[in-house]
Amino acid sequence: MSSLMGKNVLVTGATKGIGKEIVKCLFEEGANVIGHYGRDTQSAELLLKQYPTRLTLIQQGLTESNAAENVWQQALDITGRIDVLVNNAGIYVASPLADIESWNQGWQANLQVNLQAPADLCRLAIQHFSSLGGGIIINMASRSGQRGDRPEHLAYGAAKGGLLALTKGIARGYGHQNILAYALAPGLVRTEMAEVNIAKVGQAEFTASLPLREVTPPSDVAAMVVFLASGRCRHATGSTIDINGADYVR
């Protein structure tokens, strides 16, 4: 029997990049998936055509008021129970120092989508899991949350660093209730955005600084999500797992 047979998994940012691969891998392990997406309805329609059964999609912009509450409640209305939360949705918005308006907007956007919305969903998940006797939270952080990011993306790195700290706090504070929390910290992942950049500079130049000389496939990240969602390594709760091909080694 598959490790996630019959489990209900809520995945944010589910229709593109890493999220789409996570959905695929979860289905292969027998899970039912409630996927969230923002504005890209075309990607959502394509995913629904690919997986017409066991997938339900919820559209909600995470910068809107009560966004997390809306996503969570809709997911509960659909399934009645959520066993695993995967906070995958994220944005990469610049926060340049030179212009105060752009600086403020960049910080506000990054903190809202990359930290506040996941934190709100974690809060709701903890309350729900407490009534079930346990559950699993998987937060998609970033290599930037550990080493920092480029000057124009300070807000992104800070938000992802906050997500790492949030994950550790949840693991320490709620482990006695069998609520497990993990963080993943990918580096460069071969998503649609990465493909655009690779096309600009070429594969060799883009990967020259990477020890494996290749960009991490999203399937590597998704495989780790599935493993953690299975509950097979409970005592790794609170861990941050690096998936970057040794580009950043702690």
XYZ file of C-alpha atoms in Angstrom:
250
model
C 0.000 0.000 0.000
C 1.281 3.466 -0.853
C 2.492 5.533 2.069
C -0.070 8.303 1.604
C -3.093 6.307 0.501
C -6.256 8.186 1.473
C -4.415 11.095 3.106
C -5.628 14.621 2.382
C -2.806 17.044 1.539
C -3.162 20.800 1.081
C -0.484 22.237 -1.220
C -0.161 25.966 -1.871
C 1.331 27.161 -5.147
C 0.350 23.826 -6.668
C 0.007 24.504 -10.383
C 3.545 25.410 -11.497
C 7.189 24.560 -10.881
C 7.945 22.669 -7.699
C 4.292 22.662 -6.678
C 3.169 20.869 -9.829
C 5.809 18.181 -9.301
C 4.745 17.814 -5.663
C 1.164 17.183 -6.787
C 2.348 14.517 -9.231
C 4.423 12.691 -6.612
C 1.666 12.871 -4.007
C -0.775 11.281 -6.450
C 1.683 8.492 -7.148
C 1.652 7.707 -3.421
C -2.150 7.634 -3.235
C -2.859 11.019 -1.643
C -5.856 13.233 -2.268
C -4.647 16.746 -3.072
C -6.269 20.104 -2.497
C -4.156 22.503 -4.520
C -4.034 26.250 -4.147
C -3.048 28.714 -6.857
C -3.033 32.468 -7.335
C -3.688 34.149 -10.664
C -2.521 31.737 -13.369
C -5.785 30.095 -14.384
C -4.238 28.580 -17.509
C -1.779 26.492 -15.479
C -4.617 25.481 -13.163
C -6.778 24.286 -16.061
C -3.908 22.276 -17.518
C -3.250 20.590 -14.182
C -6.912 19.689 -13.735
C -6.942 18.089 -17.185
C -3.879 16.087 -16.256
C -5.328 14.907 -12.938
C -9.141 14.919 -13.251
C -9.619 12.769 -10.142
C -8.419 13.232 -6.550
C -7.427 16.867 -7.273
C -9.379 19.959 -6.249
C -8.061 23.470 -6.850
C -8.677 26.639 -4.847
C -7.893 30.072 -6.265
C -6.813 32.732 -3.786
C -4.322 35.575 -3.908
C -2.175 35.393 -0.790
C -1.789 39.163 -0.591
C -5.525 39.584 -0.035
C -7.049 39.973 3.421
C -7.971 36.714 5.195
C -6.250 34.773 2.389
C -5.009 31.897 4.534
C -8.330 31.552 6.324
C -10.161 31.409 2.986
C -7.842 28.726 1.595
C -7.968 26.628 4.745
C -11.735 26.798 5.158
C -12.391 25.946 1.523
C -10.058 22.956 1.808
C -11.839 21.757 4.940
C -15.235 22.200 3.314
C -14.054 19.953 0.484
C -12.391 17.204 2.512
C -13.546 17.539 6.122
C -10.013 16.722 7.243
C -6.468 17.754 6.333
C -3.569 15.487 7.244
C -0.620 17.348 5.715
C 0.009 21.018 4.915
C 2.644 21.902 2.304
C 3.382 25.637 2.263
C 4.963 25.834 -1.174
C 3.672 29.133 -2.619
C 6.209 31.928 -2.811
C 7.285 35.020 -4.707
C 10.662 36.547 -5.529
C 10.138 40.296 -5.560
C 13.032 42.753 -5.532
C 13.431 45.267 -2.692
C 16.067 47.727 -4.022
C 17.604 50.118 -1.510
C 17.753 53.101 -3.858
C 14.019 53.770 -3.976
C 12.026 53.881 -0.735
C 8.722 53.056 -2.426
C 10.120 49.981 -4.170
C 11.907 49.015 -0.955
C 8.710 49.165 1.080
C 6.633 47.392 -1.548
C 9.220 44.631 -1.900
C 9.368 44.010 1.826
C 5.615 44.054 2.215
C 5.054 41.609 -0.641
C 7.802 39.188 0.376
C 6.828 39.143 4.025
C 3.128 38.693 3.245
C 3.406 35.840 0.746
C 6.604 34.126 1.913
C 6.092 34.383 5.671
C 2.778 35.791 6.913
C 0.493 33.630 4.756
C 2.414 30.411 5.539
C 2.408 31.352 9.238
C -1.349 31.897 9.151
C -1.835 28.510 7.508
C 0.463 26.900 10.067
C -1.640 28.409 12.855
C -4.816 26.940 11.398
C -3.120 23.599 10.766
C -1.884 23.376 14.364
C -5.389 23.981 15.684
C -6.823 21.376 13.316
C -4.092 18.800 13.939
C -4.496 19.193 17.690
C -8.034 17.857 17.358
C -6.888 14.944 15.181
C -4.036 13.686 17.338
C -1.329 14.968 15.001
C -0.407 16.124 11.515
C 2.492 17.225 9.344
C 3.610 20.660 8.155
C 6.196 21.072 5.393
C 7.405 24.609 4.701
C 9.238 25.461 1.483
C 12.012 27.830 2.511
C 15.155 28.513 0.490
C 18.917 28.452 0.520
C 18.543 32.237 0.786
C 16.981 31.859 4.214
C 20.274 30.469 5.507
C 22.976 32.346 3.613
C 21.036 35.517 2.684
C 20.262 36.745 -0.816
C 21.584 39.403 -3.175
C 21.311 43.073 -2.129
C 18.220 43.668 -4.254
C 16.484 40.664 -2.673
C 17.218 41.172 1.029
C 13.508 40.948 1.841
C 13.184 37.540 0.214
C 16.068 36.081 2.209
C 14.749 37.597 5.431
C 11.262 36.184 4.865
C 12.604 32.704 4.141
C 14.841 32.924 7.208
C 11.753 33.718 9.237
C 10.016 30.672 7.786
C 12.896 28.477 8.936
C 12.626 29.840 12.476
C 8.846 29.392 12.424
C 9.242 25.740 11.452
C 11.685 25.063 14.280
C 9.408 26.752 16.803
C 6.417 24.682 15.727
C 8.415 21.459 15.956
C 9.655 22.297 19.445
C 6.353 23.601 20.727
C 3.925 21.029 19.369
C 5.876 17.806 18.997
C 4.227 16.459 22.149
C 0.926 16.638 20.250
C 2.401 14.601 17.378
C 2.472 17.693 15.170
C 5.600 17.450 13.021
C 7.175 20.329 11.108
C 9.929 20.316 8.506
C 11.533 22.924 6.243
C 13.078 22.390 2.830
C 15.727 24.772 1.543
C 16.194 24.347 -2.222
C 18.746 26.272 -4.215
C 18.411 26.736 -7.970
C 15.546 24.536 -9.168
C 14.706 23.858 -12.804
C 11.351 25.639 -12.904
C 9.760 27.744 -15.652
C 11.565 30.818 -14.295
C 14.931 29.049 -14.311
C 14.396 27.924 -17.904
C 14.020 31.568 -18.959
C 17.332 32.484 -17.323
C 19.087 29.434 -18.760
C 17.937 30.436 -22.238
C 19.445 33.894 -21.734
C 22.942 32.861 -20.681
C 23.238 29.237 -21.765
C 23.305 26.007 -19.791
C 27.077 25.921 -19.256
C 27.332 29.444 -17.856
C 24.218 29.067 -15.727
C 25.510 25.916 -14.035
C 29.238 26.753 -13.929
C 29.227 27.540 -10.196
C 27.175 24.466 -9.231
C 29.147 21.450 -7.948
C 26.947 18.984 -9.866
C 26.987 21.254 -12.938
C 23.220 20.893 -13.197
C 20.156 22.660 -11.836
C 18.181 20.726 -9.232
C 15.184 18.991 -10.832
C 11.876 19.715 -9.071
C 11.362 15.967 -8.730
C 14.161 15.881 -6.116
C 12.300 18.413 -3.984
C 8.960 16.695 -4.496
C 10.400 13.318 -3.507
C 11.524 14.771 -0.186
C 8.085 16.279 0.394
C 6.497 12.865 -0.124
C 8.963 11.198 2.228
C 8.352 13.717 4.997
C 4.585 13.624 4.446
C 4.661 9.849 4.961
C 5.655 10.294 8.605
C 8.444 7.756 8.260
C 11.032 9.937 9.980
C 9.254 11.549 12.912
C 12.419 12.375 14.821
C 13.656 14.616 12.023
C 10.961 17.101 12.999
C 12.336 20.636 13.172
C 14.981 19.896 10.559
C 15.901 22.047 7.599
C 16.801 19.856 4.638
C 19.064 21.368 1.980
C 18.384 20.395 -1.635
C 20.885 22.333 -3.703
C 23.481 19.891 -5.060
C 26.100 21.045 -2.518
C 25.931 24.618 -3.796
C 25.472 25.708 -0.177
C 26.807 23.347 2.472
C 26.375 23.993 6.184
